[in-house]
C-alpha cells in the first residue's frame, strides 16, 4: 500500500487525544511505517493513541477557548480483520414473517433483475440527455465503458450476491415517495442486536442507486455489522431538498424499525459516499437544526447517530460549483439540481454550521470522520479537510483520514475488489466495533474479485 499522510487537528473533545500546549503552527511529519512513532522534521518524537488505527489522519492546529494552541500527533498501527463469514440474521420481517418463508423463486429473481436493469438503463440515458454529447463527454463515456469492462469480473460476482444471496433484503419500503426503498445486508450471526451503518450512495445527484452499496454491504456484514443502503429520488425526478428529505426518512425508518431486523437502535452510524456523503451530511445537519427549535417536528434524533462517516464528499458547494463545471457537471445543470444559486449556502453543511445563529448546533453533532484520497479529482480532498477544520474551530469533533494516491473510486471499488485486508473498511470497523476487541482482533482475508493488472488499468482510465 502507498504510504499515508498524517497531519494533526486539535479538539476540545475527549473524543480525540489530550491537548498539548504549543504554539499554533504546522510542522511537516515523516511517517515511518516500521516505527511506532511519528517523527517531526525538527527531531521531536511524539507517540499517542489515535482515534483510528493505522490510517493516516489530518488534523489542523487551532486555538482553544482559553487561548492555547494545540497540535496532536497521531500514529497508526495495523489491526487485522475479523474471520467472521458473510452472514445474515433470520430475524422477522416488518410484517412478522420470517426470512425462510419469503424465499423467492428463480423466476421472481430474474424478473426483479430485469426490472433493476431497466431502471439503470433509464438512469444512464437520462444522464446522457442532461449532459449532452459533446467531445468531452464522448471521451469520458468511452473511458467509463472501458473502466466498467475492466471491473466486470467483480461486478458480476457482486451482482450475483446482491440478487441471489439470502442475506440481502431488497427494496424495503421506508416512505411514501417514489424510490423510497432501502436494502438490508444482514449478518448470519444472530447472537444479540447488531450495530448498523445507514449508507447513502453517490451518483452525482443524478444516477444514485441503492445497489451501488452492495460491495460495502457485503464486506461490512462479514464483520457482523448490518448495512442499510438508502435509495432516494435523483434529479430530475427530485431536486436536492427532495433527496435530503428522502435520506432523512430512510434514517428515521432505520432508527425506529431496525430492531425488527436484528439491529441495535442505540448503535446506528450514518455514512455517505461522494454525492451521498453530501446528502447524508445535509440530512444530519438539518436534523440538528430542527432539534434546536429552528425547524419542523422530528421523527428521529441525532443523538441516535453514534458517528458520521463521509467518504470522498463535498460539503461547501460554493467552493465546488466551478470545479464541477470544469469536470463536466455544468453550472446550469448543477444549479438546477441545487434549486438555484441562492440555495447553495443552505445545502452546504460547512457553511450552515458557521451561521452565527446556528453555531450552537455543532455541539449536538456526532463525531465526524471523513475519508478521502489525495488523488481524488472528482471532489478534491481539500473539501473534507476544510469541513473538518471548520467543525474543529467551532468546538466539534472531527477527523480526516487521508489515503495517499487514492482516487475517487479506489477506496470504494478497486481496493475492496483487490481482496485481502481493506484499509478503509478496517478503519470503519475499528470505530463501529471499538468495544469488541475480539471481533477486531480476528483476521479475515477476503478473496480477490478482479486480477491486479485490471485493477491498475482501471485506476488509470477511471473518468472519476
CSV table of C-alpha atoms in Angstrom, one decimal:
chain,number,residue,atom,x,y,z
A,1,UNK,CA,0.0,0.0,0.0
A,2,UNK,CA,1.2,3.6,-0.6
A,3,UNK,CA,2.4,5.5,2.3
A,4,UNK,CA,-0.1,7.8,4.0
A,5,UNK,CA,-0.3,11.4,5.1
A,6,UNK,CA,-0.5,12.2,8.7
A,7,UNK,CA,-1.3,15.8,9.8
A,8,UNK,CA,-3.0,16.8,13.1
A,9,UNK,CA,-6.1,18.7,14.3
A,10,UNK,CA,-6.8,19.8,17.8
A,11,UNK,CA,-10.0,19.3,19.6
A,12,UNK,CA,-11.6,20.3,22.8
A,13,UNK,CA,-13.4,17.0,22.9
A,14,UNK,CA,-12.3,13.9,24.7
A,15,UNK,CA,-13.1,12.0,21.6
A,16,UNK,CA,-9.5,12.8,20.4
A,17,UNK,CA,-6.2,12.6,22.3
A,18,UNK,CA,-5.4,15.1,25.1
A,19,UNK,CA,-4.1,18.6,24.2
A,20,UNK,CA,-0.6,19.8,24.5
A,21,UNK,CA,0.4,23.4,25.0
A,22,UNK,CA,2.4,24.5,21.9
A,23,UNK,CA,2.5,27.5,19.6
A,24,UNK,CA,0.0,27.5,16.7
A,25,UNK,CA,1.9,26.1,13.7
A,26,UNK,CA,2.1,23.2,11.3
A,27,UNK,CA,5.1,21.0,11.3
A,28,UNK,CA,5.8,18.6,8.4
A,29,UNK,CA,5.9,15.0,9.6
A,30,UNK,CA,7.8,11.9,8.5
A,31,UNK,CA,5.7,8.8,8.7
A,32,UNK,CA,7.8,5.6,9.1
A,33,UNK,CA,5.6,2.5,8.8
A,34,UNK,CA,8.2,0.4,10.5
A,35,UNK,CA,8.3,2.6,13.6
A,36,UNK,CA,5.8,3.0,16.4
A,37,UNK,CA,6.1,6.8,16.5
A,38,UNK,CA,5.7,9.8,14.2
A,39,UNK,CA,8.8,12.0,13.9
A,40,UNK,CA,8.9,15.7,13.4
A,41,UNK,CA,11.4,17.1,11.0
A,42,UNK,CA,12.9,19.1,13.8
A,43,UNK,CA,13.7,15.9,15.7
A,44,UNK,CA,10.9,15.8,18.3
A,45,UNK,CA,9.2,12.5,18.8
A,46,UNK,CA,5.6,12.1,19.8
A,47,UNK,CA,3.6,8.8,20.2
A,48,UNK,CA,0.0,9.0,21.2
A,49,UNK,CA,-3.1,6.7,20.9
A,50,UNK,CA,-5.1,7.5,17.7
A,51,UNK,CA,-8.8,7.6,17.1
A,52,UNK,CA,-8.4,5.1,14.3
A,53,UNK,CA,-5.7,2.5,13.9
A,54,UNK,CA,-3.1,2.6,11.1
A,55,UNK,CA,-4.9,5.0,8.7
A,56,UNK,CA,-3.5,8.5,8.2
A,57,UNK,CA,-5.2,11.4,9.9
A,58,UNK,CA,-5.3,15.0,9.0
A,59,UNK,CA,-5.6,17.4,11.9
A,60,UNK,CA,-5.1,21.2,11.7
A,61,UNK,CA,-3.9,23.3,14.7
A,62,UNK,CA,-6.5,25.7,16.1
A,63,UNK,CA,-6.8,27.9,19.2
A,64,UNK,CA,-8.7,26.6,22.1
A,65,UNK,CA,-11.3,28.8,24.0
A,66,UNK,CA,-8.7,29.5,26.7
A,67,UNK,CA,-6.2,30.9,24.2
A,68,UNK,CA,-4.0,27.8,24.0
A,69,UNK,CA,-3.0,26.4,20.7
A,70,UNK,CA,-2.7,22.6,20.3
A,71,UNK,CA,-1.2,20.2,17.8
A,72,UNK,CA,-1.8,16.5,18.0
A,73,UNK,CA,0.5,13.9,16.5
A,74,UNK,CA,-1.0,10.5,15.9
A,75,UNK,CA,0.4,7.3,14.7
A,76,UNK,CA,-1.3,4.3,13.1
A,77,UNK,CA,-0.8,0.7,13.8
A,78,UNK,CA,-2.2,-2.2,11.8
A,79,UNK,CA,-5.0,-4.3,13.0
A,80,UNK,CA,-6.2,-7.5,11.5
A,81,UNK,CA,-9.7,-8.1,10.3
A,82,UNK,CA,-12.4,-10.5,11.6
A,83,UNK,CA,-12.7,-14.0,10.4
A,84,UNK,CA,-16.5,-13.9,10.6
A,85,UNK,CA,-18.1,-15.2,7.4
A,86,UNK,CA,-20.7,-13.3,5.3
A,87,UNK,CA,-23.9,-13.8,7.1
A,88,UNK,CA,-27.5,-12.7,7.6
A,89,UNK,CA,-29.9,-12.7,10.5
A,90,UNK,CA,-33.0,-14.8,10.3
A,91,UNK,CA,-34.9,-12.0,12.1
A,92,UNK,CA,-38.6,-11.5,11.4
A,93,UNK,CA,-39.8,-9.0,8.7
A,94,UNK,CA,-41.7,-5.9,9.5
A,95,UNK,CA,-44.9,-7.8,8.9
A,96,UNK,CA,-43.9,-10.6,11.2
A,97,UNK,CA,-42.9,-13.3,8.7
A,98,UNK,CA,-39.5,-14.9,8.8
A,99,UNK,CA,-36.7,-14.9,6.3
A,100,UNK,CA,-37.2,-18.6,5.4
A,101,UNK,CA,-40.9,-18.2,4.5
A,102,UNK,CA,-40.1,-15.5,1.9
A,103,UNK,CA,-37.5,-17.3,-0.3
A,104,UNK,CA,-38.2,-16.1,-3.8
A,105,UNK,CA,-38.3,-18.4,-6.8
A,106,UNK,CA,-35.8,-18.2,-9.6
A,107,UNK,CA,-38.4,-16.7,-11.9
A,108,UNK,CA,-39.1,-13.9,-9.4
A,109,UNK,CA,-35.4,-13.2,-9.0
A,110,UNK,CA,-34.9,-13.0,-12.8
A,111,UNK,CA,-37.9,-10.7,-13.1
A,112,UNK,CA,-36.5,-8.4,-10.3
A,113,UNK,CA,-33.1,-8.4,-12.0
A,114,UNK,CA,-34.7,-7.4,-15.3
A,115,UNK,CA,-36.6,-4.5,-13.6
A,116,UNK,CA,-33.4,-3.3,-12.0
A,117,UNK,CA,-31.5,-3.4,-15.3
A,118,UNK,CA,-34.3,-1.4,-16.9
A,119,UNK,CA,-34.1,1.2,-14.2
A,120,UNK,CA,-30.3,1.5,-14.5
A,121,UNK,CA,-30.5,1.8,-18.3
A,122,UNK,CA,-33.1,4.6,-17.9
A,123,UNK,CA,-30.9,6.4,-15.4
A,124,UNK,CA,-28.0,6.2,-17.9
A,125,UNK,CA,-30.0,7.6,-20.8
A,126,UNK,CA,-31.3,10.3,-18.5
A,127,UNK,CA,-27.8,11.3,-17.6
A,128,UNK,CA,-26.8,11.5,-21.3
A,129,UNK,CA,-29.8,13.7,-22.0
A,130,UNK,CA,-28.7,16.2,-19.4
A,131,UNK,CA,-25.0,16.2,-20.0
A,132,UNK,CA,-25.2,16.4,-23.8
A,133,UNK,CA,-23.0,14.5,-26.3
A,134,UNK,CA,-20.0,16.9,-26.7
A,135,UNK,CA,-16.5,15.7,-27.3
A,136,UNK,CA,-15.6,15.9,-23.6
A,137,UNK,CA,-18.5,13.6,-22.7
A,138,UNK,CA,-17.9,11.2,-25.6
A,139,UNK,CA,-14.3,10.6,-24.4
A,140,UNK,CA,-15.5,10.4,-20.8
A,141,UNK,CA,-18.1,7.8,-21.6
A,142,UNK,CA,-15.6,5.8,-23.6
A,143,UNK,CA,-13.3,5.8,-20.6
A,144,UNK,CA,-16.3,4.8,-18.4
A,145,UNK,CA,-17.1,1.9,-20.7
A,146,UNK,CA,-13.5,0.6,-20.6
A,147,UNK,CA,-13.4,1.2,-16.8
A,148,UNK,CA,-16.6,-0.9,-16.3
A,149,UNK,CA,-15.2,-3.6,-18.6
A,150,UNK,CA,-12.0,-3.9,-16.5
A,151,UNK,CA,-14.0,-4.3,-13.3
A,152,UNK,CA,-16.7,-6.5,-14.9
A,153,UNK,CA,-15.5,-9.7,-13.2
A,154,UNK,CA,-16.0,-8.1,-9.8
A,155,UNK,CA,-19.4,-6.5,-10.8
A,156,UNK,CA,-20.7,-9.9,-11.9
A,157,UNK,CA,-19.8,-11.6,-8.6
A,158,UNK,CA,-21.2,-8.7,-6.5
A,159,UNK,CA,-24.3,-8.6,-8.7
A,160,UNK,CA,-24.9,-12.3,-8.2
A,161,UNK,CA,-24.6,-11.8,-4.4
A,162,UNK,CA,-27.0,-8.9,-4.5
A,163,UNK,CA,-29.7,-10.7,-6.4
A,164,UNK,CA,-29.5,-14.2,-5.0
A,165,UNK,CA,-28.0,-14.1,-1.5
A,166,UNK,CA,-30.5,-14.9,1.2
A,167,UNK,CA,-28.6,-12.4,3.4
A,168,UNK,CA,-29.8,-9.4,1.4
A,169,UNK,CA,-33.3,-8.0,2.0
A,170,UNK,CA,-34.0,-5.8,-1.0
A,171,UNK,CA,-36.4,-2.9,-1.6
A,172,UNK,CA,-37.9,-2.5,1.9
A,173,UNK,CA,-40.3,0.4,1.8
A,174,UNK,CA,-39.5,3.3,4.1
A,175,UNK,CA,-41.6,6.1,2.8
A,176,UNK,CA,-44.5,7.1,0.5
A,177,UNK,CA,-42.4,8.8,-2.2
A,178,UNK,CA,-41.0,7.2,-5.4
A,179,UNK,CA,-37.9,5.3,-4.8
A,180,UNK,CA,-38.4,5.3,-1.0
A,181,UNK,CA,-36.8,1.9,-0.7
A,182,UNK,CA,-33.7,0.5,1.1
A,183,UNK,CA,-31.7,-2.7,1.0
A,184,UNK,CA,-30.5,-4.5,4.2
A,185,UNK,CA,-27.4,-6.6,4.4
A,186,UNK,CA,-27.8,-8.9,7.4
A,187,UNK,CA,-25.1,-10.8,9.3
A,188,UNK,CA,-25.6,-14.6,9.7
A,189,UNK,CA,-24.7,-14.4,13.4
A,190,UNK,CA,-27.9,-13.7,15.4
A,191,UNK,CA,-26.3,-13.5,18.8
A,192,UNK,CA,-27.7,-10.2,20.1
A,193,UNK,CA,-28.5,-6.9,18.4
A,194,UNK,CA,-26.0,-5.7,15.8
A,195,UNK,CA,-24.6,-2.3,15.0
A,196,UNK,CA,-26.0,-0.6,11.9
A,197,UNK,CA,-24.5,1.5,9.2
A,198,UNK,CA,-27.1,3.6,7.3
A,199,UNK,CA,-25.5,4.3,3.9
A,200,UNK,CA,-26.4,6.9,1.3
A,201,UNK,CA,-24.9,6.1,-2.1
A,202,UNK,CA,-23.3,8.5,-4.5
A,203,UNK,CA,-24.0,9.2,-8.2
A,204,UNK,CA,-23.6,12.9,-9.0
A,205,UNK,CA,-27.1,13.6,-7.6
A,206,UNK,CA,-28.4,12.1,-11.0
A,207,UNK,CA,-27.6,8.4,-11.0
A,208,UNK,CA,-27.5,7.4,-7.4
A,209,UNK,CA,-28.9,4.0,-6.6
A,210,UNK,CA,-29.1,1.8,-3.5
A,211,UNK,CA,-27.4,-1.2,-5.2
A,212,UNK,CA,-24.2,0.8,-5.6
A,213,UNK,CA,-23.7,0.0,-1.9
A,214,UNK,CA,-23.8,-3.8,-2.4
A,215,UNK,CA,-20.0,-4.2,-2.1
A,216,UNK,CA,-19.8,-2.2,1.1
A,217,UNK,CA,-22.8,-4.1,2.4
A,218,UNK,CA,-21.3,-7.5,1.7
A,219,UNK,CA,-18.0,-6.5,3.2
A,220,UNK,CA,-19.3,-5.0,6.4
A,221,UNK,CA,-21.9,-7.7,7.0
A,222,UNK,CA,-18.9,-10.1,7.1
A,223,UNK,CA,-17.8,-8.2,10.2
A,224,UNK,CA,-21.1,-8.6,12.0
A,225,UNK,CA,-22.5,-5.2,11.0
A,226,UNK,CA,-25.9,-4.6,9.4
A,227,UNK,CA,-25.8,-2.2,6.4
A,228,UNK,CA,-28.9,-0.4,5.2
A,229,UNK,CA,-28.4,1.2,1.8
A,230,UNK,CA,-31.0,4.0,1.3
A,231,UNK,CA,-32.3,4.8,-2.1
A,232,UNK,CA,-33.6,8.3,-2.9
A,233,UNK,CA,-35.1,10.4,-5.7
A,234,UNK,CA,-32.5,11.7,-8.2
A,235,UNK,CA,-32.6,14.7,-10.5
A,236,UNK,CA,-34.8,15.5,-12.4
A,237,UNK,CA,-37.3,13.3,-10.5
A,238,UNK,CA,-36.4,15.4,-7.5
A,239,UNK,CA,-34.1,18.3,-6.5
A,240,UNK,CA,-31.7,18.4,-3.6
A,241,UNK,CA,-34.4,19.2,-1.0
A,242,UNK,CA,-36.2,16.0,-2.0
A,243,UNK,CA,-33.0,14.0,-1.8
A,244,UNK,CA,-32.3,15.3,1.7
A,245,UNK,CA,-35.9,14.6,2.8
A,246,UNK,CA,-35.7,11.0,1.4
A,247,UNK,CA,-32.4,10.3,3.2
A,248,UNK,CA,-33.9,11.7,6.4
A,249,UNK,CA,-37.0,9.5,6.0
A,250,UNK,CA,-34.7,6.5,5.4
A,251,UNK,CA,-32.6,7.2,8.5
A,252,UNK,CA,-35.9,7.7,10.5
A,253,UNK,CA,-37.1,4.2,9.4
A,254,UNK,CA,-33.8,2.7,10.4
A,255,UNK,CA,-33.7,4.3,13.8
A,256,UNK,CA,-37.3,3.3,14.6
A,257,UNK,CA,-37.5,-0.2,13.0
A,258,UNK,CA,-34.0,-1.7,12.7
A,259,UNK,CA,-34.6,-3.7,15.9
A,260,UNK,CA,-37.2,-5.7,14.0
A,261,UNK,CA,-34.4,-6.9,11.7
A,262,UNK,CA,-31.9,-7.7,14.5
A,263,UNK,CA,-30.2,-4.2,14.7
A,264,UNK,CA,-29.4,-2.2,17.7
A,265,UNK,CA,-31.1,1.2,17.5
A,266,UNK,CA,-28.6,2.6,20.0
A,267,UNK,CA,-25.7,1.8,17.7
A,268,UNK,CA,-26.6,3.5,14.4
A,269,UNK,CA,-23.9,5.0,12.2
A,270,UNK,CA,-24.5,7.3,9.2
A,271,UNK,CA,-22.3,7.0,6.1
A,272,UNK,CA,-22.4,8.5,2.6
A,273,UNK,CA,-20.1,8.4,-0.4
A,274,UNK,CA,-19.5,11.2,-2.9
A,275,UNK,CA,-22.8,13.0,-3.6
A,276,UNK,CA,-24.3,10.6,-0.9
A,277,UNK,CA,-21.9,12.0,1.6
A,278,UNK,CA,-23.1,15.5,0.9
A,279,UNK,CA,-26.8,14.4,1.1
A,280,UNK,CA,-26.2,12.5,4.3
A,281,UNK,CA,-24.4,15.4,5.9
A,282,UNK,CA,-27.2,17.8,4.9
A,283,UNK,CA,-29.8,15.4,6.4
A,284,UNK,CA,-27.8,15.2,9.7
A,285,UNK,CA,-27.2,19.0,10.0
A,286,UNK,CA,-30.8,19.7,9.1
A,287,UNK,CA,-32.0,17.3,11.8
A,288,UNK,CA,-29.8,19.0,14.4
A,289,UNK,CA,-31.3,22.4,13.3
A,290,UNK,CA,-34.8,21.0,13.8
A,291,UNK,CA,-34.0,19.7,17.2
A,292,UNK,CA,-32.7,23.1,18.3
A,293,UNK,CA,-36.1,24.5,17.6
A,294,UNK,CA,-35.4,26.1,14.3
A,295,UNK,CA,-37.5,23.7,12.1
A,296,UNK,CA,-40.3,21.2,11.9
A,297,UNK,CA,-41.1,18.3,14.2
A,298,UNK,CA,-38.7,15.3,14.1
A,299,UNK,CA,-39.2,11.6,13.8
A,300,UNK,CA,-35.6,10.6,14.8
A,301,UNK,CA,-32.9,12.1,16.9
A,302,UNK,CA,-29.3,13.0,16.0
A,303,UNK,CA,-28.3,11.5,19.4
A,304,UNK,CA,-29.1,8.1,17.9
A,305,UNK,CA,-26.3,8.5,15.4
A,306,UNK,CA,-23.0,7.4,17.0
A,307,UNK,CA,-20.8,8.8,14.3
A,308,UNK,CA,-20.9,10.1,10.7
A,309,UNK,CA,-18.6,8.6,8.1
A,310,UNK,CA,-18.1,10.8,5.0
A,311,UNK,CA,-16.3,9.1,2.0
A,312,UNK,CA,-15.0,11.4,-0.7
A,313,UNK,CA,-17.7,14.0,-0.1
A,314,UNK,CA,-18.1,17.7,-0.7
A,315,UNK,CA,-19.6,20.0,2.0
A,316,UNK,CA,-19.2,23.5,0.6
A,317,UNK,CA,-21.0,23.9,-2.7
A,318,UNK,CA,-19.9,27.5,-3.2
A,319,UNK,CA,-16.3,26.4,-3.5
A,320,UNK,CA,-17.1,23.4,-5.7
A,321,UNK,CA,-19.5,24.7,-8.3
A,322,UNK,CA,-16.7,25.9,-10.7
A,323,UNK,CA,-14.8,22.7,-10.1
A,324,UNK,CA,-17.8,20.6,-11.1
A,325,UNK,CA,-18.4,22.8,-14.1
A,326,UNK,CA,-14.8,22.2,-15.3
A,327,UNK,CA,-15.2,18.5,-14.7
A,328,UNK,CA,-18.3,18.4,-16.9
A,329,UNK,CA,-21.2,18.8,-14.4
A,330,UNK,CA,-22.1,22.1,-16.0
A,331,UNK,CA,-23.1,25.0,-13.9
A,332,UNK,CA,-26.7,25.2,-15.3
A,333,UNK,CA,-27.4,21.6,-14.5
A,334,UNK,CA,-25.8,21.8,-11.1
A,335,UNK,CA,-27.7,24.9,-10.1
A,336,UNK,CA,-30.9,23.2,-11.3
A,337,UNK,CA,-30.2,20.2,-9.0
A,338,UNK,CA,-29.4,22.6,-6.1
A,339,UNK,CA,-32.5,24.7,-6.7
A,340,UNK,CA,-30.7,27.8,-7.7
A,341,UNK,CA,-27.6,29.7,-6.8
A,342,UNK,CA,-29.3,31.2,-3.8
A,343,UNK,CA,-29.7,27.7,-2.3
A,344,UNK,CA,-26.1,26.7,-2.4
A,345,UNK,CA,-25.3,28.1,1.1
A,346,UNK,CA,-28.4,26.4,2.5
A,347,UNK,CA,-27.2,23.0,1.3
A,348,UNK,CA,-23.6,23.4,2.2
A,349,UNK,CA,-23.1,21.9,5.7
A,350,UNK,CA,-19.8,23.6,6.1
A,351,UNK,CA,-21.4,27.0,5.7
A,352,UNK,CA,-24.6,26.2,7.7
A,353,UNK,CA,-22.6,25.4,10.9
A,354,UNK,CA,-20.9,28.8,10.6
A,355,UNK,CA,-24.2,30.7,10.6
A,356,UNK,CA,-24.0,33.0,13.7
A,357,UNK,CA,-27.5,32.0,14.6
A,358,UNK,CA,-26.8,28.3,14.4
A,359,UNK,CA,-23.2,27.9,15.8
A,360,UNK,CA,-24.7,26.2,18.8
A,361,UNK,CA,-25.7,23.2,16.8
A,362,UNK,CA,-22.1,22.0,16.4
A,363,UNK,CA,-22.0,20.6,19.9
A,364,UNK,CA,-25.0,18.4,19.1
A,365,UNK,CA,-23.4,16.8,16.1
A,366,UNK,CA,-21.9,13.3,16.5
A,367,UNK,CA,-18.2,12.6,15.8
A,368,UNK,CA,-17.5,13.4,12.2
A,369,UNK,CA,-14.9,11.1,10.5
A,370,UNK,CA,-14.1,11.9,6.9
A,371,UNK,CA,-12.2,9.6,4.4
A,372,UNK,CA,-10.6,11.0,1.3
A,373,UNK,CA,-8.0,10.0,-1.3
A,374,UNK,CA,-5.3,12.6,-2.1
A,375,UNK,CA,-5.6,11.8,-5.9
A,376,UNK,CA,-9.3,12.4,-6.0
A,377,UNK,CA,-10.0,14.8,-8.9
A,378,UNK,CA,-13.8,14.5,-8.8
A,379,UNK,CA,-14.0,16.1,-5.4
A,380,UNK,CA,-10.6,17.3,-4.1
A,381,UNK,CA,-9.5,16.1,-0.6
A,382,UNK,CA,-9.4,19.8,0.5
A,383,UNK,CA,-13.2,19.6,0.7
A,384,UNK,CA,-13.0,17.2,3.6
A,385,UNK,CA,-10.1,18.9,5.2
A,386,UNK,CA,-11.9,22.3,5.2
A,387,UNK,CA,-15.1,20.9,6.7
A,388,UNK,CA,-13.1,19.2,9.5
A,389,UNK,CA,-11.2,22.4,10.2
A,390,UNK,CA,-14.4,24.4,10.4
A,391,UNK,CA,-16.0,21.9,12.8
A,392,UNK,CA,-12.9,21.8,15.0
A,393,UNK,CA,-12.7,25.6,15.1
A,394,UNK,CA,-16.3,25.7,16.4
A,395,UNK,CA,-15.7,23.0,19.0
A,396,UNK,CA,-16.9,20.0,17.1
A,397,UNK,CA,-15.4,16.5,16.9
A,398,UNK,CA,-13.9,15.8,13.5
A,399,UNK,CA,-11.1,13.9,11.9
A,400,UNK,CA,-10.0,13.4,8.3
A,401,UNK,CA,-8.3,10.1,7.2
A,402,UNK,CA,-6.3,10.7,4.0
A,403,UNK,CA,-5.1,7.9,1.7
A,404,UNK,CA,-2.1,8.8,-0.3
A,405,UNK,CA,-2.5,8.3,-4.1
A,406,UNK,CA,-6.1,7.1,-3.9
A,407,UNK,CA,-8.7,8.3,-6.5
A,408,UNK,CA,-12.4,8.9,-6.1
A,409,UNK,CA,-13.2,5.2,-6.8
A,410,UNK,CA,-10.1,3.5,-5.4
A,411,UNK,CA,-11.4,3.4,-1.8
A,412,UNK,CA,-15.0,2.4,-2.7
A,413,UNK,CA,-14.4,-0.1,-5.6
A,414,UNK,CA,-10.9,-1.1,-6.6
A,415,UNK,CA,-9.5,-1.6,-3.1
A,416,UNK,CA,-12.4,-3.9,-1.9
A,417,UNK,CA,-12.2,-5.9,-5.2
A,418,UNK,CA,-8.5,-6.4,-4.5
A,419,UNK,CA,-9.2,-8.8,-1.7
A,420,UNK,CA,-7.2,-9.4,1.4
A,421,UNK,CA,-7.4,-6.8,4.2
A,422,UNK,CA,-9.0,-3.5,3.2
A,423,UNK,CA,-7.6,-0.3,4.8
A,424,UNK,CA,-10.6,2.0,4.9
A,425,UNK,CA,-13.1,-0.8,5.9
A,426,UNK,CA,-10.8,-1.8,8.7
A,427,UNK,CA,-10.9,1.8,9.9
A,428,UNK,CA,-14.7,1.9,9.9
A,429,UNK,CA,-14.9,-1.4,11.7
A,430,UNK,CA,-12.4,-0.2,14.4
A,431,UNK,CA,-14.9,2.6,15.2
A,432,UNK,CA,-18.2,0.6,14.9
A,433,UNK,CA,-16.8,-2.4,16.8
A,434,UNK,CA,-14.5,-0.4,19.1
A,435,UNK,CA,-15.8,-2.2,22.2
A,436,UNK,CA,-15.4,-5.6,20.7
A,437,UNK,CA,-11.7,-6.3,20.6
A,438,UNK,CA,-12.4,-10.0,19.8
A,439,UNK,CA,-14.0,-9.1,16.5
A,440,UNK,CA,-11.4,-6.5,15.6
A,441,UNK,CA,-8.5,-8.8,16.5
A,442,UNK,CA,-9.6,-11.6,14.3
A,443,UNK,CA,-8.3,-11.7,10.7
A,444,UNK,CA,-10.3,-12.4,7.5
A,445,UNK,CA,-8.6,-12.3,4.1
A,446,UNK,CA,-11.3,-11.7,1.5
A,447,UNK,CA,-10.9,-13.3,-1.9
A,448,UNK,CA,-9.8,-11.3,-4.9
A,449,UNK,CA,-12.6,-10.4,-7.3
A,450,UNK,CA,-10.5,-8.8,-10.1
A,451,UNK,CA,-6.9,-9.5,-11.3
A,452,UNK,CA,-4.4,-6.9,-10.2
A,453,UNK,CA,-3.3,-5.8,-13.7
A,454,UNK,CA,-7.0,-5.0,-14.5
A,455,UNK,CA,-7.4,-3.0,-11.2
A,456,UNK,CA,-4.3,-1.0,-12.0
A,457,UNK,CA,-5.6,-0.2,-15.5
A,458,UNK,CA,-8.9,0.8,-14.1
A,459,UNK,CA,-7.1,3.2,-11.7
A,460,UNK,CA,-5.6,5.0,-14.7
A,461,UNK,CA,-8.6,5.0,-17.0
A,462,UNK,CA,-11.2,5.9,-14.5
A,463,UNK,CA,-13.2,9.0,-15.6
A,464,UNK,CA,-14.0,9.9,-12.0
